[in-house]
Amino acid sequence: MFNLSHRTANAVRRLAAGMATAAPRIGDTKVPMSLLEKGAYINYQRIEDNLAIVRDRLSRPLSLAEKIVYGHLDDPHGQDIQRGVSYLKLRPDRVACQDATAQMALLQFMSAGMDTAAVPTTVHCDHLIEAQIGGVKDLARAIDINKEVYDFLATATAKYGLGFWKPGSGIIHQIILENYAFPGGMMIGTDSHTPNAGGLGMVACGVGGADAVDVMAGLPWELKCPKVIGVNLTGKISGWTTPKDVILKVAGILTVKGGTGAIVEYKGPGVESLSCTGMATICNMGAEIGATTSMFPFNSRMSDYLNATKRGDIAKYAQQFAHNLKADEGAEYDQHIEINLSELEPHINGPFTPDLATPLSKFAEEVKKNNWPEELKVALIGSCTNSSYEDMSRSVSIVKEASAHGLDVKSKFTITPGSEQVRATIERDGHIAAFENVGGLVLANACGPCIGQWDRQDVKKGEANSIITSYNRNFTGRNDANPATHAFVASPDVVTAMAFGGSLTFNPMTDSLIGSDGKPFTFSEPRGDELPPRGYDPGQDTFQPPPTDRASVSVAVDPKSDRLQLLHPFAPWDGKTPTDLPILIKVSGKCTTDHISAGGPWLKYRGHLENISQNCLIGAINAENNTANKVKNQMTGEYGGVPQTAAYYRDHGIKWVVVGDHNYGEGSSREHAALEPRFLGGLAIIVRSFARIHETNLKKQGMLALTFANPEDYEKVKPSDRVDILGLDSFAPGKNLTLVLRHEDGSKEEVPLAHSFNEGQIEWFKAGSALNLMAAQSKN
Ligand code: SF4
């Protein structure tokens, strides 16, 4: 018997394809990516073509994650493909932005000089709505408070041809699942829980705004070639166990860092027992283990969901492409995990970290052992993680049973529908009335308490207390800014039942409650409908498609606003050799993007570069005095804050540099960390080593990102030195520059500087930024 190698088999297949010239191609069928967009079609042909090339090169079976990722390669012939090592250049199908991160992304995109985004893009208003007294009033308040931001987003999206989801429409990931996700697609979103779309078989990754701008502007997206973790599901999910418990268990196994740099790929016979929205829950919370994304193979449950959301054509098309929407036989994984769903117990994770996983049967014991506050103050269900119709209908089955025994909730109980469609459907089907009947409070279709938008009044700051949510993140202070709040995470079923128990020690599977008739009862297993039997009710129309006449739209930015500011292009390089530059700060030790651009109260300025630049490097430790935000102004001799000193130099026409240690700019990809030093007049960041994403972000903004060729030269730099940077007149890939250190005592020394600029990136520097270059090119 012949055993053809993959290479030979592919060659035969292509030969056969060549001979059968009339054979239909998958790309002959045109299926729109979304019912809401015209002219943008699913591109399975690209995946098919790319994979033919990649299979030839790799000669091995591919995992599903590899198929979809490599199927979106920009250059399948030339791309170096080594899992966990090389950097891939990819072409995502679409982009999504939430309202908080969209502001700077859109402001930057506007500077690219393009009149529409290169790929379909949507913006979603969900993060800025504070939960206070209930959905309708909270939404009205948010629309008033955030008016200038919403007006900007509404007009900018209209002007540049993007879809705009108004406040009240729902949470970004739920809207994506309902309208835009499709099997085999690739998207990036400026939000960590973008992987939710993996529930529909998409490679969907959370990114920083800079990446979104690149893709919107037509540049490829760079991603470290992901490793692949295979999770094999066997058995069948049932009873109190829900999809949420799969990810709670996986988080316990892999911990918050265990998925870093990897795609978690679920597979095995157990997958068929999960609903599509349940798979989305699992992928969504995969962000908590640091995974690049998580995904499931295409299956009948995805088809059911696509049909229910009126996308039967996509389901049929995916069926034709099913061979590429699952892993190859014999695909290799970097790590393997086995979970038997029939044996999986409900879990409760927390407090303070989502990977502290405790099976429900052991939880009461842990509560006592660890002295966690026993009284359950608030139970919260919903969020983008768990707000499907199935989640809500299962919770309602618990609520109705308690209600039949005459009980109201003991703890406070809030419900956040994930979208207007889910809200309208559960209202029509009587679920909202059932929640309210037992004392539940239905909040706006938005993030609300999940992102700390919660005007919580029932406990004082600093008071130790417990809450339980069906959300995904439970780091200290996330929900209510109270560091003493012990936040636990569980399925909506467990959260709902515990709202009636009122105590963390209540186990709804085994413990009984006393009904109003004085008799004890134990909850039955929750039941619900995977999809609404009467179909979805779309509710209010909250979508703003791009208008036909975009030319007449003007983007609304009030020049007096302190939250939004139009960006002005950075100046191009003046062609001169930089000499006698002061060192703004020589940073000692760790310097993450949080040290460079702090979050917290600064986040409200993320659409206003001048205002947010007032946080530039305020967390970095000055090597001269071991203090944060206190540097010497080399012109005046006075000490001051880092941003103020930087602005002084800039306003006096003096460029400056920063000197940093190892792994400078690690942490979340935050474009502000690169924009701010550039805005304040910086020329170069010179470090022992960079976190790669930050290094690229600096280059995009026209900064010189340079490293000491000999890392020990960092020690030669004195904070009071003036520096020259030699060699820019012949700046070229792979060619070192020279740093001249002019010490205060008049002595000087030279040290070599390495860099990783390629030809294109050198052009960014010369043009003043990548966007400047793009704008110039789009004019030609
Ligand atoms: Fe993020 Fe929570 Fe909003 Fe989901 S609901 S997008 S996790 S803040």
Tab-separated table of C-alpha atoms in Angstrom, residues 180-423:
chain	number	residue	atom	x	y	z
A	180	TYR	CA	-20.668	39.189	12.252
A	181	ALA	CA	-18.801	36.090	13.444
A	182	PHE	CA	-18.549	33.189	11.020
A	183	PRO	CA	-16.686	29.861	10.967
A	184	GLY	CA	-13.155	30.140	9.614
A	185	GLY	CA	-13.023	33.921	9.828
A	186	MET	CA	-10.352	36.025	11.459
A	187	MET	CA	-11.018	39.244	13.307
A	188	ILE	CA	-9.254	41.535	15.698
A	189	GLY	CA	-11.031	43.620	18.302
A	190	THR	CA	-9.830	46.329	20.636
A	191	ASP	CA	-11.067	44.420	23.660
A	192	SER	CA	-9.626	41.441	25.526
A	193	HIS	CA	-12.730	39.282	25.219
A	194	THR	CA	-12.887	39.383	21.424
A	195	PRO	CA	-12.161	35.598	21.481
A	196	ASN	CA	-15.877	35.167	22.246
A	197	ALA	CA	-16.330	34.722	18.477
A	198	GLY	CA	-14.357	31.459	18.732
A	199	GLY	CA	-17.747	30.005	19.681
A	200	LEU	CA	-18.575	30.354	16.004
A	201	GLY	CA	-15.233	28.934	14.881
A	202	MET	CA	-13.480	32.243	14.301
A	203	VAL	CA	-9.903	33.183	15.191
A	204	ALA	CA	-10.772	36.353	17.074
A	205	CYS	CA	-8.073	38.167	19.010
A	206	GLY	CA	-8.053	41.089	21.410
A	207	VAL	CA	-5.503	43.741	20.383
A	208	GLY	CA	-4.441	47.297	21.126
A	209	GLY	CA	-5.746	50.239	19.122
A	210	ALA	CA	-2.527	50.494	17.077
A	211	ASP	CA	-3.138	47.053	15.572
A	212	ALA	CA	-6.726	47.948	14.756
A	213	VAL	CA	-5.578	51.106	12.983
A	214	ASP	CA	-3.059	49.112	10.929
A	215	VAL	CA	-5.673	46.668	9.708
A	216	MET	CA	-8.215	49.413	9.046
A	217	ALA	CA	-5.538	51.216	7.061
A	218	GLY	CA	-4.734	48.144	4.978
A	219	LEU	CA	-1.498	47.043	6.649
A	220	PRO	CA	-1.027	43.401	7.631
A	221	TRP	CA	-1.428	42.517	11.289
A	222	GLU	CA	1.562	41.046	13.049
A	223	LEU	CA	1.133	38.149	15.476
A	224	LYS	CA	3.683	35.830	17.033
A	225	CYS	CA	3.000	32.465	15.443
A	226	PRO	CA	0.749	30.927	18.096
A	227	LYS	CA	1.388	27.648	19.807
A	228	VAL	CA	-1.671	25.426	19.996
A	229	ILE	CA	-3.093	23.871	23.136
A	230	GLY	CA	-5.532	21.057	22.413
A	231	VAL	CA	-8.389	20.489	24.859
A	232	ASN	CA	-10.088	17.188	24.177
A	233	LEU	CA	-13.647	17.064	25.451
A	234	THR	CA	-15.236	13.687	26.017
A	235	GLY	CA	-18.518	12.718	27.685
A	236	LYS	CA	-21.602	14.916	27.730
A	237	ILE	CA	-22.480	18.045	29.633
A	238	SER	CA	-25.613	17.809	31.775
A	239	GLY	CA	-27.375	18.798	34.970
A	240	TRP	CA	-25.838	21.697	36.894
A	241	THR	CA	-22.660	21.594	34.837
A	242	THR	CA	-22.486	24.248	32.127
A	243	PRO	CA	-20.001	25.386	29.493
A	244	LYS	CA	-18.810	27.987	31.994
A	245	ASP	CA	-17.520	25.150	34.156
A	246	VAL	CA	-15.339	23.951	31.293
A	247	ILE	CA	-13.435	27.225	31.221
A	248	LEU	CA	-13.427	27.555	35.014
A	249	LYS	CA	-11.763	24.133	35.078
A	250	VAL	CA	-9.344	24.991	32.243
A	251	ALA	CA	-8.410	28.240	34.022
A	252	GLY	CA	-7.626	26.204	37.127
A	253	ILE	CA	-5.386	23.899	35.098
A	254	LEU	CA	-3.566	26.464	32.981
A	255	THR	CA	-3.602	29.440	35.416
A	256	VAL	CA	-3.691	33.065	34.321
A	257	LYS	CA	-0.484	32.791	32.323
A	258	GLY	CA	-0.776	29.255	30.939
A	259	GLY	CA	-2.347	30.197	27.637
A	260	THR	CA	0.084	32.983	26.797
A	261	GLY	CA	1.127	32.918	23.155
A	262	ALA	CA	-1.196	30.019	22.394
A	263	ILE	CA	-4.540	29.348	20.783
A	264	VAL	CA	-6.678	26.985	22.807
A	265	GLU	CA	-8.372	24.605	20.399
A	266	TYR	CA	-11.275	22.530	21.698
A	267	LYS	CA	-12.080	19.231	20.059
A	268	GLY	CA	-13.408	15.766	20.718
A	269	PRO	CA	-16.842	14.164	20.896
A	270	GLY	CA	-17.907	16.274	23.884
A	271	VAL	CA	-18.038	19.384	21.705
A	272	GLU	CA	-21.388	18.314	20.226
A	273	SER	CA	-23.009	18.539	23.664
A	274	LEU	CA	-22.246	22.273	23.900
A	275	SER	CA	-24.481	24.986	22.492
A	276	CYS	CA	-22.938	27.596	20.228
A	277	THR	CA	-23.380	30.336	22.826
A	278	GLY	CA	-21.904	27.982	25.420
A	279	MET	CA	-18.826	27.541	23.232
A	280	ALA	CA	-18.635	31.330	22.997
A	281	THR	CA	-18.639	31.514	26.807
A	282	ILE	CA	-15.683	29.145	26.939
A	283	CYS	CA	-13.738	31.090	24.311
A	284	ASN	CA	-14.603	34.413	25.896
A	285	MET	CA	-13.150	33.533	29.263
A	286	GLY	CA	-10.081	32.015	27.618
A	287	ALA	CA	-8.770	35.589	27.845
A	288	GLU	CA	-8.324	34.901	31.565
A	289	ILE	CA	-5.594	32.367	30.893
A	290	GLY	CA	-3.772	34.788	28.618
A	291	ALA	CA	-4.566	32.823	25.455
A	292	THR	CA	-4.183	34.524	22.076
A	293	THR	CA	-7.664	33.197	21.438
A	294	SER	CA	-9.758	30.032	21.794
A	295	MET	CA	-11.862	28.278	19.205
A	296	PHE	CA	-14.101	25.369	18.331
A	297	PRO	CA	-14.420	23.340	15.140
A	298	PHE	CA	-17.485	23.980	12.977
A	299	ASN	CA	-20.400	21.782	14.034
A	300	SER	CA	-24.167	21.430	13.916
A	301	ARG	CA	-24.685	23.594	17.010
A	302	MET	CA	-23.019	26.482	15.181
A	303	SER	CA	-25.350	25.855	12.238
A	304	ASP	CA	-28.333	25.973	14.595
A	305	TYR	CA	-27.215	29.334	15.945
A	306	LEU	CA	-26.482	30.727	12.493
A	307	ASN	CA	-29.929	29.627	11.347
A	308	ALA	CA	-31.573	31.170	14.404
A	309	THR	CA	-29.789	34.454	13.711
A	310	LYS	CA	-30.977	34.377	10.080
A	311	ARG	CA	-27.609	33.365	8.633
A	312	GLY	CA	-28.531	30.011	7.155
A	313	ASP	CA	-26.483	30.824	4.017
A	314	ILE	CA	-23.330	31.041	6.113
A	315	ALA	CA	-24.146	27.720	7.784
A	316	LYS	CA	-24.541	26.064	4.378
A	317	TYR	CA	-21.352	27.610	3.050
A	318	ALA	CA	-19.391	26.528	6.117
A	319	GLN	CA	-20.751	23.026	5.598
A	320	GLN	CA	-19.198	22.993	2.125
A	321	PHE	CA	-15.904	24.084	3.646
A	322	ALA	CA	-16.131	21.817	6.698
A	323	HIS	CA	-12.918	19.922	5.823
A	324	ASN	CA	-10.943	23.070	6.599
A	325	LEU	CA	-12.979	24.023	9.655
A	326	LYS	CA	-11.666	21.149	11.753
A	327	ALA	CA	-8.219	19.814	12.624
A	328	ASP	CA	-6.435	17.333	10.372
A	329	GLU	CA	-6.159	13.784	11.624
A	330	GLY	CA	-2.897	13.509	13.565
A	331	ALA	CA	-2.457	17.261	14.123
A	332	GLU	CA	0.171	18.002	16.738
A	333	TYR	CA	-0.399	20.187	19.772
A	334	ASP	CA	2.091	21.918	22.039
A	335	GLN	CA	0.105	20.850	25.076
A	336	HIS	CA	-2.809	18.538	25.617
A	337	ILE	CA	-5.626	18.648	28.166
A	338	GLU	CA	-8.363	16.037	28.637
A	339	ILE	CA	-11.732	16.888	30.169
A	340	ASN	CA	-14.554	14.404	30.594
A	341	LEU	CA	-17.708	16.515	30.581
A	342	SER	CA	-19.750	13.728	32.175
A	343	GLU	CA	-17.515	13.934	35.252
A	344	LEU	CA	-17.079	17.698	35.332
A	345	GLU	CA	-18.475	19.383	38.435
A	346	PRO	CA	-19.685	22.994	38.570
A	347	HIS	CA	-16.861	25.228	39.782
A	348	ILE	CA	-16.546	28.546	41.542
A	349	ASN	CA	-13.373	30.514	40.878
A	350	GLY	CA	-11.861	33.279	42.981
A	351	PRO	CA	-11.580	35.470	44.885
A	352	PHE	CA	-9.248	38.055	43.324
A	353	THR	CA	-8.082	35.811	40.496
A	354	PRO	CA	-10.009	33.796	37.927
A	355	ASP	CA	-7.745	30.746	38.089
A	356	LEU	CA	-8.376	29.798	41.715
A	357	ALA	CA	-10.802	27.026	40.815
A	358	THR	CA	-12.797	25.167	43.448
A	359	PRO	CA	-15.349	22.445	42.694
A	360	LEU	CA	-18.774	23.355	44.064
A	361	SER	CA	-18.750	20.387	46.468
A	362	LYS	CA	-15.593	21.714	48.164
A	363	PHE	CA	-16.458	25.380	48.064
A	364	ALA	CA	-18.212	25.831	51.429
A	365	GLU	CA	-15.217	24.194	53.115
A	366	GLU	CA	-12.827	26.587	51.339
A	367	VAL	CA	-14.959	29.575	52.306
A	368	LYS	CA	-14.652	28.647	55.976
A	369	LYS	CA	-10.997	27.675	55.763
A	370	ASN	CA	-10.009	30.948	54.112
A	371	ASN	CA	-12.315	33.164	56.119
A	372	TRP	CA	-13.947	34.561	53.017
A	373	PRO	CA	-16.994	36.667	53.987
A	374	GLU	CA	-19.840	34.121	54.035
A	375	GLU	CA	-22.739	36.426	53.453
A	376	LEU	CA	-23.382	36.879	49.745
A	377	LYS	CA	-24.110	40.537	49.165
A	378	VAL	CA	-24.744	40.641	45.434
A	379	ALA	CA	-25.218	38.028	42.711
A	380	LEU	CA	-24.775	39.322	39.174
A	381	ILE	CA	-25.550	37.456	35.959
A	382	GLY	CA	-25.016	38.455	32.355
A	383	SER	CA	-22.064	40.270	30.692
A	384	CYS	CA	-20.597	39.328	27.331
A	385	THR	CA	-19.542	36.011	28.822
A	386	ASN	CA	-22.870	34.631	29.921
A	387	SER	CA	-25.901	36.455	28.624
A	388	SER	CA	-27.245	34.148	25.964
A	389	TYR	CA	-30.866	33.140	25.700
A	390	GLU	CA	-29.851	29.741	27.056
A	391	ASP	CA	-28.119	31.302	30.077
A	392	MET	CA	-31.124	33.466	30.816
A	393	SER	CA	-33.697	30.737	30.368
A	394	ARG	CA	-31.798	28.327	32.638
A	395	SER	CA	-31.554	31.028	35.305
A	396	VAL	CA	-35.259	31.670	34.933
A	397	SER	CA	-35.984	27.997	35.590
A	398	ILE	CA	-34.255	28.405	38.975
A	399	VAL	CA	-36.002	31.702	39.655
A	400	LYS	CA	-39.416	30.218	38.870
A	401	GLU	CA	-38.831	27.245	41.123
A	402	ALA	CA	-37.827	29.495	44.026
A	403	SER	CA	-40.770	31.729	43.309
A	404	ALA	CA	-43.132	28.746	43.353
A	405	HIS	CA	-41.880	28.114	46.890
A	406	GLY	CA	-42.646	31.723	47.762
A	407	LEU	CA	-39.054	32.949	47.867
A	408	ASP	CA	-37.492	36.208	46.791
A	409	VAL	CA	-33.735	36.603	46.394
A	410	LYS	CA	-31.835	37.036	49.648
A	411	SER	CA	-28.860	38.800	48.099
A	412	LYS	CA	-29.145	41.645	45.642
A	413	PHE	CA	-29.522	40.196	42.165
A	414	THR	CA	-28.719	41.969	38.891
A	415	ILE	CA	-29.158	40.824	35.318
A	416	THR	CA	-27.215	42.315	32.391
A	417	PRO	CA	-28.560	41.252	29.005
A	418	GLY	CA	-25.733	41.049	26.467
A	419	SER	CA	-27.649	42.667	23.649
A	420	GLU	CA	-30.872	44.430	22.802
A	421	GLN	CA	-31.881	41.285	20.911
A	422	VAL	CA	-31.447	39.117	23.997
A	423	ARG	CA	-33.188	41.720	26.183
